[in-house]
JSON list of C-alpha atoms in Angstrom, two decimals:
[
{"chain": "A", "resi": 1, "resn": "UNK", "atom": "CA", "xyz": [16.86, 3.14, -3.39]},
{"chain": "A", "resi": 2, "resn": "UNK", "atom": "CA", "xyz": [14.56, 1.89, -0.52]},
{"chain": "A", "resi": 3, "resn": "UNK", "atom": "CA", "xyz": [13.32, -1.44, -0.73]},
{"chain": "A", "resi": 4, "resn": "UNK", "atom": "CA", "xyz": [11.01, -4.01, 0.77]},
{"chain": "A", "resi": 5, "resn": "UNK", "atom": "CA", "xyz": [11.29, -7.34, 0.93]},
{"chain": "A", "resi": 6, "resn": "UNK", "atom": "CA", "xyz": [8.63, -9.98, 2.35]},
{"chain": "A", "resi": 7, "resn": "UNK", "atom": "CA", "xyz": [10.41, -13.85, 2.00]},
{"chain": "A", "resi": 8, "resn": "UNK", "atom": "CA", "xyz": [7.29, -15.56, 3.54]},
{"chain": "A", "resi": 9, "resn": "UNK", "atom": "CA", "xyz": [5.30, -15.57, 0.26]},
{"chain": "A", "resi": 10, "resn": "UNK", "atom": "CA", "xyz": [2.31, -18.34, 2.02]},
{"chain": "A", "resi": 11, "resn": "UNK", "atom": "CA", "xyz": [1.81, -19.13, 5.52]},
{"chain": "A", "resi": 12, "resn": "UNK", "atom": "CA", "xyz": [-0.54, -21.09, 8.14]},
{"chain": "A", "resi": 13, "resn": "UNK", "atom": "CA", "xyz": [-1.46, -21.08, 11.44]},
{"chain": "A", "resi": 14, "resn": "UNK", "atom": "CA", "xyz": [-4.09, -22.95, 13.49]},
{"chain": "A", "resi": 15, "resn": "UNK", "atom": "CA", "xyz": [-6.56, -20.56, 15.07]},
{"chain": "A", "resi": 16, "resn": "UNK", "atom": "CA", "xyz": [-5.47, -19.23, 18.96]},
{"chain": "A", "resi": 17, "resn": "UNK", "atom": "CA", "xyz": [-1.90, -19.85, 18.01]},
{"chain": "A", "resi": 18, "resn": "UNK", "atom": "CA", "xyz": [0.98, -17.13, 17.13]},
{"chain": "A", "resi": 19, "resn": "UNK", "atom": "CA", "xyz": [2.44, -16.61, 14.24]},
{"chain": "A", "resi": 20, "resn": "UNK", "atom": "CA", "xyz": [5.63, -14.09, 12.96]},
{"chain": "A", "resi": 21, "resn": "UNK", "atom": "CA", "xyz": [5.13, -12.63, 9.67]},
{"chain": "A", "resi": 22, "resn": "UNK", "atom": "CA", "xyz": [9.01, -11.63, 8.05]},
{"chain": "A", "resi": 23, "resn": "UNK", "atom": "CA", "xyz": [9.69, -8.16, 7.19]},
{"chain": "A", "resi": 24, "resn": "UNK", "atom": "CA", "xyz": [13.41, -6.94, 6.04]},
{"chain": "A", "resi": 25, "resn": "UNK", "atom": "CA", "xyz": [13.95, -3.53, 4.29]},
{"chain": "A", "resi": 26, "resn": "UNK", "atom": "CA", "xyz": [16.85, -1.19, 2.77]},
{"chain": "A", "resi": 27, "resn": "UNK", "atom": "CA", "xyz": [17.46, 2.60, 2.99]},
{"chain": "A", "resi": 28, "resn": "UNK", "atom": "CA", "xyz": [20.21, 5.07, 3.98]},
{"chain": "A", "resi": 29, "resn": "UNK", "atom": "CA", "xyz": [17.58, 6.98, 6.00]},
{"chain": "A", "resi": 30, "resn": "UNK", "atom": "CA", "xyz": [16.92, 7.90, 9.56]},
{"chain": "A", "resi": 31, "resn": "UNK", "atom": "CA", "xyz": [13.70, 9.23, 9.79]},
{"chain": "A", "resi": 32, "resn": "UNK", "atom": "CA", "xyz": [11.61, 6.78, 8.19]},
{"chain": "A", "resi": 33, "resn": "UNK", "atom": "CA", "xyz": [8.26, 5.24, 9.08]},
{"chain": "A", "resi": 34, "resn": "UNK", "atom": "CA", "xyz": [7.02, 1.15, 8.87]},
{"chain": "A", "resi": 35, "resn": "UNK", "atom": "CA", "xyz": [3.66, 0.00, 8.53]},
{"chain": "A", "resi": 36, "resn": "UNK", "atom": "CA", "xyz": [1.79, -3.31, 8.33]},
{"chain": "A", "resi": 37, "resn": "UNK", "atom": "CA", "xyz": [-1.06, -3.67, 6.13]},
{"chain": "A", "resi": 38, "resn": "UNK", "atom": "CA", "xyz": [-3.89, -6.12, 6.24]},
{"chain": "A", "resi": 39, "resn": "UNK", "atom": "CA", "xyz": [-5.60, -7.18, 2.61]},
{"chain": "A", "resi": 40, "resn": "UNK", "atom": "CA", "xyz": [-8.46, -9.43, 3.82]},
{"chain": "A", "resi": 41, "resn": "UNK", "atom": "CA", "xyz": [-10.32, -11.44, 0.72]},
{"chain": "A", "resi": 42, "resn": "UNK", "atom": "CA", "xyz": [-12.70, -7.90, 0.22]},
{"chain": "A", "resi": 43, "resn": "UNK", "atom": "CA", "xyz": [-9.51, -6.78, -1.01]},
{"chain": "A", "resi": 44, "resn": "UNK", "atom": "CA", "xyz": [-10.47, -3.31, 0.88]},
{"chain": "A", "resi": 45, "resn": "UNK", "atom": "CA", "xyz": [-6.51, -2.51, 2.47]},
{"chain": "A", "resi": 46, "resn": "UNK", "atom": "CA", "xyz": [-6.43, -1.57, 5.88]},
{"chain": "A", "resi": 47, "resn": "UNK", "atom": "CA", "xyz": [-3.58, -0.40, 8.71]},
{"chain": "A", "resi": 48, "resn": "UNK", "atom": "CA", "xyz": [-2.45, -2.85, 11.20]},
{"chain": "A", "resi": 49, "resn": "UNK", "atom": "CA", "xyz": [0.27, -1.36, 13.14]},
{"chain": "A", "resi": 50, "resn": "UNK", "atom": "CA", "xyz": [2.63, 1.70, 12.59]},
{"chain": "A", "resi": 51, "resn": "UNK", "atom": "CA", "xyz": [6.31, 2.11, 13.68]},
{"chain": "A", "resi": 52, "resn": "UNK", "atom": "CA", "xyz": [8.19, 5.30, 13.72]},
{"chain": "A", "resi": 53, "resn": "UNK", "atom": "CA", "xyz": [12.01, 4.23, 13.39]},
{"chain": "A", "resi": 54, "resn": "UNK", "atom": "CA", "xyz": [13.41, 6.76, 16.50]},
{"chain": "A", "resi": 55, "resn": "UNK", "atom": "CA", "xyz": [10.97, 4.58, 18.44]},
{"chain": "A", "resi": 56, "resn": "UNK", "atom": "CA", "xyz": [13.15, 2.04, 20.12]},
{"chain": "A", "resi": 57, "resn": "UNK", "atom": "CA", "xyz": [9.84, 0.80, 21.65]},
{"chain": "A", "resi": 58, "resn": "UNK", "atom": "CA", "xyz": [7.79, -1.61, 19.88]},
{"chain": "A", "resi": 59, "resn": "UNK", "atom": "CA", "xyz": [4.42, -0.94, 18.45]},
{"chain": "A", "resi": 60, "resn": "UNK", "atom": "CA", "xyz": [1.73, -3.11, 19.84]},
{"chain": "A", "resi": 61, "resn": "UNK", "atom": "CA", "xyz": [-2.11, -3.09, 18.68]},
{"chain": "A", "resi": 62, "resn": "UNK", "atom": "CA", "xyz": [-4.19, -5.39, 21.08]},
{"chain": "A", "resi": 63, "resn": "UNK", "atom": "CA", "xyz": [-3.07, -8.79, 19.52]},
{"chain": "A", "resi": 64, "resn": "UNK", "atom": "CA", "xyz": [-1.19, -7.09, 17.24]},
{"chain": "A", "resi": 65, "resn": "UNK", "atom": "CA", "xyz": [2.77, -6.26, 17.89]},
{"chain": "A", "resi": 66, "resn": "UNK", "atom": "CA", "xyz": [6.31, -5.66, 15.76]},
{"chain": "A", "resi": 67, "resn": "UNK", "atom": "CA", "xyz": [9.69, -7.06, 16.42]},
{"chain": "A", "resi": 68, "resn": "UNK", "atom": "CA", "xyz": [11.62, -3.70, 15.32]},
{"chain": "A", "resi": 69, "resn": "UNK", "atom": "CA", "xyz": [15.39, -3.84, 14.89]},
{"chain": "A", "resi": 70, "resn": "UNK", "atom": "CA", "xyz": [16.57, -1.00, 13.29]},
{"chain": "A", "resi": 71, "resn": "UNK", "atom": "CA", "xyz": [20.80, -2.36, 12.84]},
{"chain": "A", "resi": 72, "resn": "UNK", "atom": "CA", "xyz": [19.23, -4.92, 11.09]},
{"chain": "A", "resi": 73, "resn": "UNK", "atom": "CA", "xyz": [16.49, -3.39, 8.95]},
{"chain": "A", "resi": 74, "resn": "UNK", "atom": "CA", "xyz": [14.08, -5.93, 10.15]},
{"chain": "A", "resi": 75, "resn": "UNK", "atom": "CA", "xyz": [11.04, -5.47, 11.11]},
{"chain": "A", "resi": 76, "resn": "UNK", "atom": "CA", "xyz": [8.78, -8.64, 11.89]},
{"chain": "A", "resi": 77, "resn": "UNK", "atom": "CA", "xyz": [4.70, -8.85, 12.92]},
{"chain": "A", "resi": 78, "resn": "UNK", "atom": "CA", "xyz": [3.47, -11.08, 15.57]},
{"chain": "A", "resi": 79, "resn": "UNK", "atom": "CA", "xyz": [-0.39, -12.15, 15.68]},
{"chain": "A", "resi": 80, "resn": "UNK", "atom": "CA", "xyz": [-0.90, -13.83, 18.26]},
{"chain": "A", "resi": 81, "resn": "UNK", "atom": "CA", "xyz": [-4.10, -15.65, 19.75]},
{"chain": "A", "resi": 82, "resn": "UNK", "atom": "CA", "xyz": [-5.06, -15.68, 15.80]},
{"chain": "A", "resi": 83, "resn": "UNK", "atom": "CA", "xyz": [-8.26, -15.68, 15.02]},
{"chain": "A", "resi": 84, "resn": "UNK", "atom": "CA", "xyz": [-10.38, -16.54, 11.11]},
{"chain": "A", "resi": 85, "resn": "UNK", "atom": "CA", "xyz": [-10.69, -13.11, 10.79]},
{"chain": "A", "resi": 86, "resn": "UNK", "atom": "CA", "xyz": [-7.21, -12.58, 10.41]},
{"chain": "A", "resi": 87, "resn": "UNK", "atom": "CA", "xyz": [-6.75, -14.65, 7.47]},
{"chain": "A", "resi": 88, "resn": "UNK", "atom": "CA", "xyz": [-5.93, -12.06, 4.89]},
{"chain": "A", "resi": 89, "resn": "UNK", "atom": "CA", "xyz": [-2.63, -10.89, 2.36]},
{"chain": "A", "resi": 90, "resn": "UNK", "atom": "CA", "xyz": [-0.45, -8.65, 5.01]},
{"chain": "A", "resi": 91, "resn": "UNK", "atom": "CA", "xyz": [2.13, -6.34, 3.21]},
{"chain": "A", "resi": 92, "resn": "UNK", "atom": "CA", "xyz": [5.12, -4.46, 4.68]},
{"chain": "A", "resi": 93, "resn": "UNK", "atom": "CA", "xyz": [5.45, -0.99, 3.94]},
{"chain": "A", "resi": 94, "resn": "UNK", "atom": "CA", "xyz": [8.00, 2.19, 4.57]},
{"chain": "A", "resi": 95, "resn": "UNK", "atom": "CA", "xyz": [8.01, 5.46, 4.10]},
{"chain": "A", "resi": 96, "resn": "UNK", "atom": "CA", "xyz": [11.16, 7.95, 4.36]},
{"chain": "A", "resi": 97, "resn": "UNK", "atom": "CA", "xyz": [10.37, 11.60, 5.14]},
{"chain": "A", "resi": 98, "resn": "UNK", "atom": "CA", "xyz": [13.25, 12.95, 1.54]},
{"chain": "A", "resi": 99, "resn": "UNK", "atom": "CA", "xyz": [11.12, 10.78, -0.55]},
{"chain": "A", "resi": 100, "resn": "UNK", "atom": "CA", "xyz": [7.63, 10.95, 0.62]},
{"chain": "A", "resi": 101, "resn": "UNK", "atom": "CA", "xyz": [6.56, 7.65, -1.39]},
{"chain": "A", "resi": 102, "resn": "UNK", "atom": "CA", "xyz": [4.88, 4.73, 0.44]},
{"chain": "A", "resi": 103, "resn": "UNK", "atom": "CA", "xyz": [6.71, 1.81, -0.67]},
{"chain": "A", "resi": 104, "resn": "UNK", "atom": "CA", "xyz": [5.48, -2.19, -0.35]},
{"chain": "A", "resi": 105, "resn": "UNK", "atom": "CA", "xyz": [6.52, -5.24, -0.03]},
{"chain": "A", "resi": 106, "resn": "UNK", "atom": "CA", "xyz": [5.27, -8.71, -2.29]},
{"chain": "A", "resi": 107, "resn": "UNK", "atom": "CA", "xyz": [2.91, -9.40, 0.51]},
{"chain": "A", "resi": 108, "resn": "UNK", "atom": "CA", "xyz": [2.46, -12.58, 2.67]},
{"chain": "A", "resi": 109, "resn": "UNK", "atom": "CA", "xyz": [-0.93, -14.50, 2.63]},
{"chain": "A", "resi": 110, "resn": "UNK", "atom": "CA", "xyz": [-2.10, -15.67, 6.06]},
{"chain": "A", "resi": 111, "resn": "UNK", "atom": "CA", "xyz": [-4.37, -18.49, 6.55]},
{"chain": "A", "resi": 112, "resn": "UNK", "atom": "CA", "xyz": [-6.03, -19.44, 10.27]},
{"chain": "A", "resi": 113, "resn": "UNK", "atom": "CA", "xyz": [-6.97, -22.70, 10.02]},
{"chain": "A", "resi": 114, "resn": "UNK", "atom": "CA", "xyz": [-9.81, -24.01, 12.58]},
{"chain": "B", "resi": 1, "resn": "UNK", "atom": "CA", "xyz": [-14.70, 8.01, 8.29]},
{"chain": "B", "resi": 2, "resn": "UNK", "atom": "CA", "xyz": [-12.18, 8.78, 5.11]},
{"chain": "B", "resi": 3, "resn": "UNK", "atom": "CA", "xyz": [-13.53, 7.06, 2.12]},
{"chain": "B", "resi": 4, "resn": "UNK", "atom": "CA", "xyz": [-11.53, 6.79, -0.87]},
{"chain": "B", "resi": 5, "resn": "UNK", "atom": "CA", "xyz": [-13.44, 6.10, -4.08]},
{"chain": "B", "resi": 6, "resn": "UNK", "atom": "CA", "xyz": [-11.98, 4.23, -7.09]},
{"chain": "B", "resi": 7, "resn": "UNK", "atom": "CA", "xyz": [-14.90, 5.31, -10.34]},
{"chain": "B", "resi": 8, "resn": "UNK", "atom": "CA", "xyz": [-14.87, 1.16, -11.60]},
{"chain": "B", "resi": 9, "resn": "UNK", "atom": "CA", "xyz": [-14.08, -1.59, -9.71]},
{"chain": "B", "resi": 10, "resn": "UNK", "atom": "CA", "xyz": [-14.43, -3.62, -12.83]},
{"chain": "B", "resi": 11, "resn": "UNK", "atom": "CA", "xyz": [-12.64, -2.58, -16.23]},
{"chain": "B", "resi": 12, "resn": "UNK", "atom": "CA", "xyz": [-12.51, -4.11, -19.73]},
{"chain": "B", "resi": 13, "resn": "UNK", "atom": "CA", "xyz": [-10.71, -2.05, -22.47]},
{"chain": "B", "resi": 14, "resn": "UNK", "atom": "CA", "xyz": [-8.89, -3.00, -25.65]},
{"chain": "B", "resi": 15, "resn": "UNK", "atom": "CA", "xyz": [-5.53, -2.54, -26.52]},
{"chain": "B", "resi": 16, "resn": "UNK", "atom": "CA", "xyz": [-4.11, 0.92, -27.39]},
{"chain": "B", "resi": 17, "resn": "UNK", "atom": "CA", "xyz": [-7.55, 2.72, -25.79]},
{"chain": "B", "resi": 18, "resn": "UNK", "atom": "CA", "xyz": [-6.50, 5.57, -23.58]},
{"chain": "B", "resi": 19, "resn": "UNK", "atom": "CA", "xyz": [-8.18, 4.66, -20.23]},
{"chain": "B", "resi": 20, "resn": "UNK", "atom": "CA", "xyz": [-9.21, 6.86, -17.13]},
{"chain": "B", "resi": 21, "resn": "UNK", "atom": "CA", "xyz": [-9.02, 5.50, -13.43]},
{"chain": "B", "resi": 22, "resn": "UNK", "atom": "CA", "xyz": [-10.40, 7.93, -11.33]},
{"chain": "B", "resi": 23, "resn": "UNK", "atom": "CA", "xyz": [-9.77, 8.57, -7.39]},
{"chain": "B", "resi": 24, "resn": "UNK", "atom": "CA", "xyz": [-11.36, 10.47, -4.93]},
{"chain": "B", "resi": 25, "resn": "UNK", "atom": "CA", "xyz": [-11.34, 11.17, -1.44]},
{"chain": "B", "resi": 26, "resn": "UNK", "atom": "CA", "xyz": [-13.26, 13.06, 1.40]},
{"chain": "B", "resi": 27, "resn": "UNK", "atom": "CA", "xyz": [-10.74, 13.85, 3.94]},
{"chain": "B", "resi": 28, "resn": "UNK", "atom": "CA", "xyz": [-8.54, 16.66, 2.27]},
{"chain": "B", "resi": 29, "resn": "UNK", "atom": "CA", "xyz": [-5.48, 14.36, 2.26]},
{"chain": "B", "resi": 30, "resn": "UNK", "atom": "CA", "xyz": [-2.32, 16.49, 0.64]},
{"chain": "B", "resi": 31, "resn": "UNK", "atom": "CA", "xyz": [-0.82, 12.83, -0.55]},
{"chain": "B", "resi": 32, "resn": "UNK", "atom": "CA", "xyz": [-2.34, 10.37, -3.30]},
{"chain": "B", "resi": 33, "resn": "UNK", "atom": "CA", "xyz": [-1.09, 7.57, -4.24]},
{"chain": "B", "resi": 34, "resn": "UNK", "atom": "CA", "xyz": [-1.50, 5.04, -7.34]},
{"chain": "B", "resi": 35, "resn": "UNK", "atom": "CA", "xyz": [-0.43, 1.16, -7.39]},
{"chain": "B", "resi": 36, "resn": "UNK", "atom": "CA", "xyz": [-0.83, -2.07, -9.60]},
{"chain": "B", "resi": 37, "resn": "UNK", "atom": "CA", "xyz": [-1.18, -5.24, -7.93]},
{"chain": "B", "resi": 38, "resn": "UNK", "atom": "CA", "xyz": [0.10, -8.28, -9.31]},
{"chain": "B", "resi": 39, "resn": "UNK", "atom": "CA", "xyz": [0.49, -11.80, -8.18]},
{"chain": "B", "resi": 40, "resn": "UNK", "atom": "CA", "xyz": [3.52, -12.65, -6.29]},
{"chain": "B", "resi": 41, "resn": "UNK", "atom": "CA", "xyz": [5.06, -8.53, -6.79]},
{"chain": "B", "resi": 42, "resn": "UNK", "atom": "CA", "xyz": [3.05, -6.83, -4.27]},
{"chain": "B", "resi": 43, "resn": "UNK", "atom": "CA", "xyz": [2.12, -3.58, -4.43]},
{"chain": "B", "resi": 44, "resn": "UNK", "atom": "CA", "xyz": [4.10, -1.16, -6.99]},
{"chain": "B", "resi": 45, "resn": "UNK", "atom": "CA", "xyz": [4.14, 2.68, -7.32]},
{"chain": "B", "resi": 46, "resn": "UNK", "atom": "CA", "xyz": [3.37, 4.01, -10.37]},
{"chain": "B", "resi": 47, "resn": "UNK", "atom": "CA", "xyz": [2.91, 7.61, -9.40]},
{"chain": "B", "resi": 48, "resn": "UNK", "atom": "CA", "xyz": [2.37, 9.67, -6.45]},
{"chain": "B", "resi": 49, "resn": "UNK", "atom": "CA", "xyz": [1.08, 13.81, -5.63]},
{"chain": "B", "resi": 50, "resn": "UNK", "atom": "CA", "xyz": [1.63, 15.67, -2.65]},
{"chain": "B", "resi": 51, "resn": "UNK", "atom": "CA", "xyz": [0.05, 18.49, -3.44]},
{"chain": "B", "resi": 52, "resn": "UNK", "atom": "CA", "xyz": [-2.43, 19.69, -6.07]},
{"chain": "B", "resi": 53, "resn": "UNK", "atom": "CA", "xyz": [-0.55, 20.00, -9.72]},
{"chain": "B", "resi": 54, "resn": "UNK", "atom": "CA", "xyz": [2.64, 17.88, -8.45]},
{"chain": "B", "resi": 55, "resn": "UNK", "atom": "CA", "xyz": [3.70, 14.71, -9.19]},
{"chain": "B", "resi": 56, "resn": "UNK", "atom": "CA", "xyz": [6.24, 12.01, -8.71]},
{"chain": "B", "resi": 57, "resn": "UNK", "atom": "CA", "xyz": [7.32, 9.09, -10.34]},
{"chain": "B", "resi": 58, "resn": "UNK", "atom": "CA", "xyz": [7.26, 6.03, -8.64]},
{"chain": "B", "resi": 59, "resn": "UNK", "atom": "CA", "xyz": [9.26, 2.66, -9.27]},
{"chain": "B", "resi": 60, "resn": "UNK", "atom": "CA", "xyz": [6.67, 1.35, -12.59]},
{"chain": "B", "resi": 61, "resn": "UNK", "atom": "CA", "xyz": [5.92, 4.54, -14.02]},
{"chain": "B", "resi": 62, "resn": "UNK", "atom": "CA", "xyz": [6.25, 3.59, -17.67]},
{"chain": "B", "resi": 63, "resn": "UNK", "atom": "CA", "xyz": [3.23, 3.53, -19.66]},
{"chain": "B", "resi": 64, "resn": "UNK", "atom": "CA", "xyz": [1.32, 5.66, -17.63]},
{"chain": "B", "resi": 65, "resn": "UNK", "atom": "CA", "xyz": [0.55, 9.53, -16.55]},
{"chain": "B", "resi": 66, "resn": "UNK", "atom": "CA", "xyz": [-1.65, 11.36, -13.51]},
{"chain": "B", "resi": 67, "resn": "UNK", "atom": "CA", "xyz": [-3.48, 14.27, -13.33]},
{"chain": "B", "resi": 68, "resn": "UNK", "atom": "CA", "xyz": [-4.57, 16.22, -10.00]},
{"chain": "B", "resi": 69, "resn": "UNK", "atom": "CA", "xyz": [-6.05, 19.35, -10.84]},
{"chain": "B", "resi": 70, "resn": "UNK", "atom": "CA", "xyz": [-8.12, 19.65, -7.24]},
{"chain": "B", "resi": 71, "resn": "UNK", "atom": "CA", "xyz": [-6.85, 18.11, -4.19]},
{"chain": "B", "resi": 72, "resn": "UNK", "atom": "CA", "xyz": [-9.81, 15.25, -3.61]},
{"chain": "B", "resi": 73, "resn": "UNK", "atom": "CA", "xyz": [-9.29, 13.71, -6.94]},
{"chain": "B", "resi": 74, "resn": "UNK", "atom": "CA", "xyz": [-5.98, 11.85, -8.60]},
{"chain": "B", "resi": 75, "resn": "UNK", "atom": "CA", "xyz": [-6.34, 10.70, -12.10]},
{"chain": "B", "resi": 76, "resn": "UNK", "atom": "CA", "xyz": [-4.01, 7.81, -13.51]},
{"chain": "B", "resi": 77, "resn": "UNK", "atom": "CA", "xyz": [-4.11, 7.52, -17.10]},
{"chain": "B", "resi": 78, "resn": "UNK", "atom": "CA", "xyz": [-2.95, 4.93, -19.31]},
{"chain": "B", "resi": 79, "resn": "UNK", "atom": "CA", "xyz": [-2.32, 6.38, -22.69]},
{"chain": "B", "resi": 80, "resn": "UNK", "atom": "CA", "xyz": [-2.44, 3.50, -25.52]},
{"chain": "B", "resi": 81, "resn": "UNK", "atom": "CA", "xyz": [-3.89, 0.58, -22.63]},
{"chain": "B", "resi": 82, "resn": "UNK", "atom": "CA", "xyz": [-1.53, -2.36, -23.52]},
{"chain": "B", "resi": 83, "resn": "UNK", "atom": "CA", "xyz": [-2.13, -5.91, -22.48]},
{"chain": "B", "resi": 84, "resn": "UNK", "atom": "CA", "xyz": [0.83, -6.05, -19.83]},
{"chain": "B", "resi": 85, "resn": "UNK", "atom": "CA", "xyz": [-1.21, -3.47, -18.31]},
{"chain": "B", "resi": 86, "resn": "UNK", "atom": "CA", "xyz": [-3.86, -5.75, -17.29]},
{"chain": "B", "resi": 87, "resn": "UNK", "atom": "CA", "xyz": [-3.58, -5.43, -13.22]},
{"chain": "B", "resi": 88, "resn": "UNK", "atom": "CA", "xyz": [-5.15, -4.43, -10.11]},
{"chain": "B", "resi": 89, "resn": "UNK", "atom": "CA", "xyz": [-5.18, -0.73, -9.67]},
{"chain": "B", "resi": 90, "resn": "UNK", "atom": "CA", "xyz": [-5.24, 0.41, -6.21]},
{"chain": "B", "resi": 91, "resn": "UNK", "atom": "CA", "xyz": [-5.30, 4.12, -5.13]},
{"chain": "B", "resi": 92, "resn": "UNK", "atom": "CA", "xyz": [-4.81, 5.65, -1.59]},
{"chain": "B", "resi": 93, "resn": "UNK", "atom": "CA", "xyz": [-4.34, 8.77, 0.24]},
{"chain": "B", "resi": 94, "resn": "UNK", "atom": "CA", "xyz": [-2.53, 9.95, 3.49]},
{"chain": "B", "resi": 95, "resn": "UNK", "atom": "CA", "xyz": [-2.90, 13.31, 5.33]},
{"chain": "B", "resi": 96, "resn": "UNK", "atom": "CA", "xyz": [1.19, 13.55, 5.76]},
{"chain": "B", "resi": 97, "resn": "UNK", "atom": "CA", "xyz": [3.85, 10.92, 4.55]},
{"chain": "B", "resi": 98, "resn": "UNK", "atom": "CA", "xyz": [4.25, 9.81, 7.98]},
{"chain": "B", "resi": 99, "resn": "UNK", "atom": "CA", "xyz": [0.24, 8.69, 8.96]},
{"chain": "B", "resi": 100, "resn": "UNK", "atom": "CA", "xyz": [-1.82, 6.17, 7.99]},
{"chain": "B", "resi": 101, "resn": "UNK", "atom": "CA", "xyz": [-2.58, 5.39, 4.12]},
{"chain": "B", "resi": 102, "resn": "UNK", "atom": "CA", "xyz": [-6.74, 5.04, 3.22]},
{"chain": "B", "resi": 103, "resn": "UNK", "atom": "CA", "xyz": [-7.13, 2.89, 0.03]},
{"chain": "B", "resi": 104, "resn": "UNK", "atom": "CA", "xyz": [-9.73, 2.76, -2.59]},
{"chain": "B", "resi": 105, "resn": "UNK", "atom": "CA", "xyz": [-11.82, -0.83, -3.32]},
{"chain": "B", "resi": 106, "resn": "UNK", "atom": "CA", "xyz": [-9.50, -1.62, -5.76]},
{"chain": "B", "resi": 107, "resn": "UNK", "atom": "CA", "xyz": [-10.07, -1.86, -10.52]},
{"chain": "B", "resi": 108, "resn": "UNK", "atom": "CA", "xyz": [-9.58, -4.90, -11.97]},
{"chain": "B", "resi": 109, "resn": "UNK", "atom": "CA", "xyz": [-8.22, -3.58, -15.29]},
{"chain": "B", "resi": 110, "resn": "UNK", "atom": "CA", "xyz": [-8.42, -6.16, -18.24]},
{"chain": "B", "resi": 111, "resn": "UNK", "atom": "CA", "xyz": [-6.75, -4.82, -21.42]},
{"chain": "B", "resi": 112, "resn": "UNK", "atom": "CA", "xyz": [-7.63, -7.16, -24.50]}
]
């Protein structure tokens, strides 16, 4: 079975620093897709950043990048410069191309302090 | 812009009602999805279509059925609402399994 797993279930950050959000998952698969997803307090769930696994590059999205290492099934996000806006619930997610379902993880909540 | 409509966004039933969460989108995605939310789980699956008439289970499937008899729209029903079932229901929909998932605004159910 695939799984997700966020460790991180609160963090902090003071605004214009960086900070890594945890990510580690489980499958047997190879062609599998990983996702971060940004819940801000609207609760309306938007995409962050996609990573195809074949990809050895990482995915970056302006402030916005991944730490991808497939051996380990990790798969960290990095905001950096963060900003209030970015204070939100951020969930993991993967998708494997024999299963088809969308699966996430418990979710870390983010908050930029000023 | 895909929209994907959730028919309550508040939800107040009693226990063993059968109760109706409707979803609907614009963008003639082939997958639909269907999650509860709870504090400290995440996001679960309870069901999933990729195509009209077909379904999957997902990991928390107990307790509940779907229904997509036209591609926009993907039903989740619970069929005697128990109070365990009081959640956050979130639905979404992708174009492939591979792209970017659209979600709904999100039902707060409360079963009492």
């Amino acid at each position: 079975a695939q799984t997700v797993t966020q460790s991180q279930p609160e963090m902090s950050v003071q605004e214009a620093e960086t900070v890594t959000l945890s990510c580690t998952y489980d499958t047997s698969e190879n062609n599998y897709y990983l996702f971060w997803y940004k819940q801000p307090p609207s609760r309306q769930m938007i995409l962050v950043i996609r990573q195809e696994a074949y990809k050895q590059q990482n995915a970056t999205e302006n402030r916005f990048s991944v730490n991808f290492q497939k051996a380990a099934k990790s798969f960290s996000l990095k905001i950096s410069d963060s900003q209030l806006g970015d204070t939100a619930m951020y969930f993991c997610a993967f998708t494997a191309s024999n299963t088809g379902k969308l699966i996430f993880g418990q979710g870390t909540t983010l908050q930029v302090k000023p | 812009d895909v929209k994907v409509t959730q028919s309550s966004r508040y939800l107040v039933k009693r226990t063993g009602e059968k109760v109706f969460l409707e979803c609907v989108q614009d963008m003639d995605h082939e997958n639909m999805f269907w999650y509860r939310q709870d504090p400290g789980l995440g996001l679960r699956l309870i069901y999933f279509s990729y195509d009209v008439k077909m379904k999957e289970k997902g990991d928390i499937p107990e307790g509940y059925s779907v229904s997509r008899e036209k591609k926009e729209r993907f039903s989740l029903i619970l069929e005697s609402a128990s109070t365990n079932q009081t959640s956050m229901y979130l639905c979404a929909s992708s174009l492939y399994w591979d792209t970017e998932a659209f979600f709904g605004q999100g039902t707060r159910l409360t079963v009492v």
